[in-house]
Coordinates of N, CA and C in Angstrom, one line a residue:
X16 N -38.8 -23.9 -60.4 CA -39.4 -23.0 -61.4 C -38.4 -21.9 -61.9
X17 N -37.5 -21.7 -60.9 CA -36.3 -20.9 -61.2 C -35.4 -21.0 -63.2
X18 N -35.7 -20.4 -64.0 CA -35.1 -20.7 -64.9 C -33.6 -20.1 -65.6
X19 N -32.8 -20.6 -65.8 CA -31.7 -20.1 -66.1 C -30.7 -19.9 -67.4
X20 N -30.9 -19.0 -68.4 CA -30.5 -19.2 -69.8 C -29.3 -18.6 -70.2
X21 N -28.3 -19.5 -70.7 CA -27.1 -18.5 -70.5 C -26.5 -18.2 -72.3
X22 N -26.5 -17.4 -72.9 CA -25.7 -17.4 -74.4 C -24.7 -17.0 -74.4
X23 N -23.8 -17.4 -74.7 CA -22.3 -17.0 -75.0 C -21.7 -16.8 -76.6
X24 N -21.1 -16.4 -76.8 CA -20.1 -15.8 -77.9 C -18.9 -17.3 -77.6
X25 N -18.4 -17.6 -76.6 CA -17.4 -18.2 -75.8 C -17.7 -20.0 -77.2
X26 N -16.7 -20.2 -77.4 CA -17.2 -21.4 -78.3 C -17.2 -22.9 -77.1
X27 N -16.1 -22.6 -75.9 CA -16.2 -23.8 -74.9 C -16.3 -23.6 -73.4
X28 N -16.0 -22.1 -73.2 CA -15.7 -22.1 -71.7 C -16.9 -22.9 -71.0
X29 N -18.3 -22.6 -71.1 CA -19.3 -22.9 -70.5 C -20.1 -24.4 -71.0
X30 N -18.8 -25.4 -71.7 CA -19.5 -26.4 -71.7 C -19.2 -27.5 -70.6
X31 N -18.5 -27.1 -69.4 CA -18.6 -27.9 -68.3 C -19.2 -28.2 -67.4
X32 N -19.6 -29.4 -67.6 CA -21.1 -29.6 -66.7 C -20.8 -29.2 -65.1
X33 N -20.0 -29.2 -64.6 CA -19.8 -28.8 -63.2 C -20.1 -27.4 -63.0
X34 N -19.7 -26.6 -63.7 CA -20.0 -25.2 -64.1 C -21.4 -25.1 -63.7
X35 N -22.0 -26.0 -64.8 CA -23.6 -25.8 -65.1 C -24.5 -26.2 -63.7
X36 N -23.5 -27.0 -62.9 CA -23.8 -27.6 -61.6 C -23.9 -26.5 -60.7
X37 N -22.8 -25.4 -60.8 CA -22.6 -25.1 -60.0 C -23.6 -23.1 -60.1
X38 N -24.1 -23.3 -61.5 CA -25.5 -21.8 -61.9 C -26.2 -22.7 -61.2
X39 N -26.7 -23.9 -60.8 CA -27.8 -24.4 -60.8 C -28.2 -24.4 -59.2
X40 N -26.8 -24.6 -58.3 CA -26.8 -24.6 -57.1 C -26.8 -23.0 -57.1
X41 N -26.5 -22.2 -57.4 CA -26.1 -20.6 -57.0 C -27.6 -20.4 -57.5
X42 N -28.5 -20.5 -58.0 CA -30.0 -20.2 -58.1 C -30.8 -20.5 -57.4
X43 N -30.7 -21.7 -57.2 CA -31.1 -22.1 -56.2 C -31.1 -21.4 -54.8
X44 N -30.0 -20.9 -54.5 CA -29.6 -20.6 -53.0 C -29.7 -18.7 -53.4
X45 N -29.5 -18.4 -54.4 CA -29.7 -17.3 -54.7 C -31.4 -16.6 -54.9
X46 N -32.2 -17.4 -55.2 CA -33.5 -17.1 -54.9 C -34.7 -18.2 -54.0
X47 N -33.9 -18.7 -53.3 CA -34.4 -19.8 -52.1 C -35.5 -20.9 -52.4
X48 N -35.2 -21.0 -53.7 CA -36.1 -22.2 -54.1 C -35.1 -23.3 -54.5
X49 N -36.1 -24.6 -54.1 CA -35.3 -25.6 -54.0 C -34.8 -26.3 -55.7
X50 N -33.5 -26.6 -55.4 CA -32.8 -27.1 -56.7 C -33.4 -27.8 -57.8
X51 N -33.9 -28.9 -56.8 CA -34.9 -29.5 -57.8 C -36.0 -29.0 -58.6
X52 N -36.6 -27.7 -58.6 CA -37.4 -27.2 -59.3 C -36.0 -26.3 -60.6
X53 N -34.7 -26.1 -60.4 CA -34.2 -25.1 -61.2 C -33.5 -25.9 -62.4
X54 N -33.7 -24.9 -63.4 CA -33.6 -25.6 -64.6 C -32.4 -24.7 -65.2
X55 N -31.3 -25.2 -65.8 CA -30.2 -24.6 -66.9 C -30.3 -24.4 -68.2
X56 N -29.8 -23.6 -68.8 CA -29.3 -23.7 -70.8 C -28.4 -23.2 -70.7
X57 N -27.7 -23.4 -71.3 CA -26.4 -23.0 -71.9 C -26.1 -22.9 -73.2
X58 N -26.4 -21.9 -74.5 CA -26.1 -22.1 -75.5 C -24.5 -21.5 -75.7
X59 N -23.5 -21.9 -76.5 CA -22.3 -21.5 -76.2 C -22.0 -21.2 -78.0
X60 N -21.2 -20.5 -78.2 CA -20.5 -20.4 -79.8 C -21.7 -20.0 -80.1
X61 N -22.3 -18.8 -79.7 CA -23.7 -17.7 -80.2 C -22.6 -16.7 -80.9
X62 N -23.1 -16.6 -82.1 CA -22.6 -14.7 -83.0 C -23.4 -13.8 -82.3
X63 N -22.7 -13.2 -81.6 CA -22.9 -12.4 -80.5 C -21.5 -11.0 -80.8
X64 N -22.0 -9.9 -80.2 CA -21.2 -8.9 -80.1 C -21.4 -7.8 -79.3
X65 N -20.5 -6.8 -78.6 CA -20.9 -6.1 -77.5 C -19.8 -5.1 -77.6
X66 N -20.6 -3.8 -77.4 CA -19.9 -2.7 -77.7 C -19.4 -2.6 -78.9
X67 N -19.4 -3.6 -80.0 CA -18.9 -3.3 -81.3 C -17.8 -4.3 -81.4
X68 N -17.7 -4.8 -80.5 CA -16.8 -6.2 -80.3 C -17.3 -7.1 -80.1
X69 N -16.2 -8.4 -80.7 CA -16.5 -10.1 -81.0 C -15.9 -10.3 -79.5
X70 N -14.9 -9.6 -78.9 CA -14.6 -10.6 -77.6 C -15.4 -11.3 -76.9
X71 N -15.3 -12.2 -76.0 CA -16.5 -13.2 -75.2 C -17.3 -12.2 -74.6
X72 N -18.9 -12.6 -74.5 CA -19.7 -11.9 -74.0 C -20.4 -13.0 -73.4
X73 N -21.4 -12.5 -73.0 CA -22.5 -13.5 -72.4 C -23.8 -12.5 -72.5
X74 N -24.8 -13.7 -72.3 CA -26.1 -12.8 -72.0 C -27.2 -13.8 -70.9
X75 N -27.6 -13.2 -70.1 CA -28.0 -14.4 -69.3 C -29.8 -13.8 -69.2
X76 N -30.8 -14.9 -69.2 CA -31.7 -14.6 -68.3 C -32.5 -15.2 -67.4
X77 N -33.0 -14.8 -66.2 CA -33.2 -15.2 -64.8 C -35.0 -15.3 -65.3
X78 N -35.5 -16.3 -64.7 CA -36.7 -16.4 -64.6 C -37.4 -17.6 -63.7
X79 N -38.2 -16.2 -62.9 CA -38.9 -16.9 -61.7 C -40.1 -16.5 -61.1
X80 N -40.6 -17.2 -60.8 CA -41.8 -16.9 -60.0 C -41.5 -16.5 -58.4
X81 N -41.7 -14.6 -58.6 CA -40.9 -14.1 -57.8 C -39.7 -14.0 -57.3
X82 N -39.2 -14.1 -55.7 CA -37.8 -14.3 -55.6 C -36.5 -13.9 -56.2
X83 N -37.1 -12.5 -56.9 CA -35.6 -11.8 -57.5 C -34.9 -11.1 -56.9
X84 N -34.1 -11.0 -56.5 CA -33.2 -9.5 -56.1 C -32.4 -9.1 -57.2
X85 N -32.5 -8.4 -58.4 CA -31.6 -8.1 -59.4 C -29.9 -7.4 -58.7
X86 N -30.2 -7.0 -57.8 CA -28.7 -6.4 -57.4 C -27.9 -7.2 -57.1
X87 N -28.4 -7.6 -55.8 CA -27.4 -8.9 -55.6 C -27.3 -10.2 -56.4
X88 N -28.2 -10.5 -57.3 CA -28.1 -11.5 -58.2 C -26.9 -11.3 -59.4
X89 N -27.2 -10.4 -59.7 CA -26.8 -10.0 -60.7 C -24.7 -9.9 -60.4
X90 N -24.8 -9.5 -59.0 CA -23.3 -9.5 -58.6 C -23.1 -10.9 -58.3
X91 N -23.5 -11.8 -58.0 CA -23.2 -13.0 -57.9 C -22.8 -13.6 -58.7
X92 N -23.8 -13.8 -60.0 CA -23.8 -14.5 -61.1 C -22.3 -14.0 -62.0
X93 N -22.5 -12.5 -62.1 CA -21.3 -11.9 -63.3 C -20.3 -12.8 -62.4
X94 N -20.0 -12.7 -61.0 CA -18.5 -13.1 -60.3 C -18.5 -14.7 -60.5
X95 N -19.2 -15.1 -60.4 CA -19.3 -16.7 -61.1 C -19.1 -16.8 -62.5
X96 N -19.5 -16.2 -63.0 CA -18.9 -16.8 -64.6 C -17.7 -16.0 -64.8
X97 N -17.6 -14.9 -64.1 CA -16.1 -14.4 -64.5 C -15.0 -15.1 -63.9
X98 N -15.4 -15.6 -63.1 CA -13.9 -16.3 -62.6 C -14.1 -18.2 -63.0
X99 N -14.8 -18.1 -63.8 CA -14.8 -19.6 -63.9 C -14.8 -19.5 -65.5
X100 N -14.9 -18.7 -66.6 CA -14.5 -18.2 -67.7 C -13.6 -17.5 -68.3
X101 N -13.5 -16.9 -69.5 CA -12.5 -15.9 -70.2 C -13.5 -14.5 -70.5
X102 N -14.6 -14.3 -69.8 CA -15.3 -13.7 -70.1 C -15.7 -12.7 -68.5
X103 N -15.6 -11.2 -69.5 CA -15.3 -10.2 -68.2 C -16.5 -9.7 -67.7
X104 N -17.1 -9.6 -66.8 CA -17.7 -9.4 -66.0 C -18.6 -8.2 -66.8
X105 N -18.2 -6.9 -67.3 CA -18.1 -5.9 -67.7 C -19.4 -6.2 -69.3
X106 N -18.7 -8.0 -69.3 CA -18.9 -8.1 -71.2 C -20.0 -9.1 -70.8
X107 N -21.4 -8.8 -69.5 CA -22.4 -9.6 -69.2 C -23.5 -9.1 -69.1
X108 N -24.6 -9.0 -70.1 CA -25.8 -8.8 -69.6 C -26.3 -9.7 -68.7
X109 N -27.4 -9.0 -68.3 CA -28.3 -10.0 -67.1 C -30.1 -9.3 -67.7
X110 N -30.6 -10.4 -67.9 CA -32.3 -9.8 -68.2 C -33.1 -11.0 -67.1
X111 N -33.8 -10.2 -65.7 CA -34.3 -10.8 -65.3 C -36.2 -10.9 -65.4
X112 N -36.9 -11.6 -64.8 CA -38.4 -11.9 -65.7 C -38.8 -12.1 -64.3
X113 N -40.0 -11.8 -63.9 CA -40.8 -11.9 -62.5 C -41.9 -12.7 -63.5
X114 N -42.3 -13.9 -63.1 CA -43.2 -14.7 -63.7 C -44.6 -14.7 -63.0
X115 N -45.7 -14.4 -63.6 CA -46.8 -15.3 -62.3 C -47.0 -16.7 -62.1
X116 N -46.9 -16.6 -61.4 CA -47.1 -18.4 -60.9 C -48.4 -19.0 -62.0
X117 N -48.9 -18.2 -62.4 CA -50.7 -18.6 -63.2 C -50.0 -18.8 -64.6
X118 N -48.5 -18.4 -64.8 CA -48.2 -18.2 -66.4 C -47.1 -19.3 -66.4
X119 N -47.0 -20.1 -65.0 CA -45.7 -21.2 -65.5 C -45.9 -22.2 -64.7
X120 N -46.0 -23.6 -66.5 CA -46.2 -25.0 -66.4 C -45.1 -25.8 -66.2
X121 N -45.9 -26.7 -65.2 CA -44.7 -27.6 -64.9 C -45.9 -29.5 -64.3
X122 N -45.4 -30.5 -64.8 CA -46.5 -31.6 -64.4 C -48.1 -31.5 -64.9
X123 N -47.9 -31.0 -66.3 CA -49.6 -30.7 -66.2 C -50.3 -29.5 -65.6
X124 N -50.1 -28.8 -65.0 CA -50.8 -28.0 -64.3 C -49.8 -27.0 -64.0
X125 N -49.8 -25.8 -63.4 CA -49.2 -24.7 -63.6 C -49.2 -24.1 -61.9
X126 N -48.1 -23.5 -61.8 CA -48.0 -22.6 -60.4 C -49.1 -22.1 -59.3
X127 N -49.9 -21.5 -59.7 CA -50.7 -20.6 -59.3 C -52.4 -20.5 -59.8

């Protein structure tokens, strides 16, 4: 149920599926729910701007039924895409979503 949406400015850094393998494993282990329920996006070459600048940015958001820690999540994730990108750590939103389980479908029927 863990959901993970990433937008970038970036026109290729984040089109490597290992990358995407490897948000998918860090969500997983980052809010203790099993992989198999976590889902990726990655939209990449977004007109995007930050601070008044075109340089790469990103914007990411976290959604889950429960299981957030924004602090520590949030340092994890920026240090993973910064060092596996051109994109600074500094130039990353994070918008995280606490879901009810009663509000998210999955097989027909829904969480909670």
């Amino acid at each position: 149920m863990p959901f993970i949406q990433i937008n970038t400015s970036s026109k290729s850094v984040l089109e490597d599926n290992l990358l995407q393998k490897e948000i998918s494993k860090i969500v997983a282990d980052l809010t203790g729910k099993p992989e198999s329920y976590v889902m990726t996006m990655i939209q990449s070459n977004s007109k995007m701007t930050f601070a008044g600048s075109d340089e790469p940015c990103c914007f990411i958001k976290l959604k889950s039924i429960g299981s957030l820690n924004p602090s520590l999540m949030s340092k994890s994730l920026c240090e993973l895409i910064a060092s596996k990108t051109n994109i600074k750590a500094n130039r990353i939103y994070i918008e995280f979503i606490d879901i009810k389980a009663t509000h998210w479908g999955y097989n027909s029927s829904t969480f909670g």
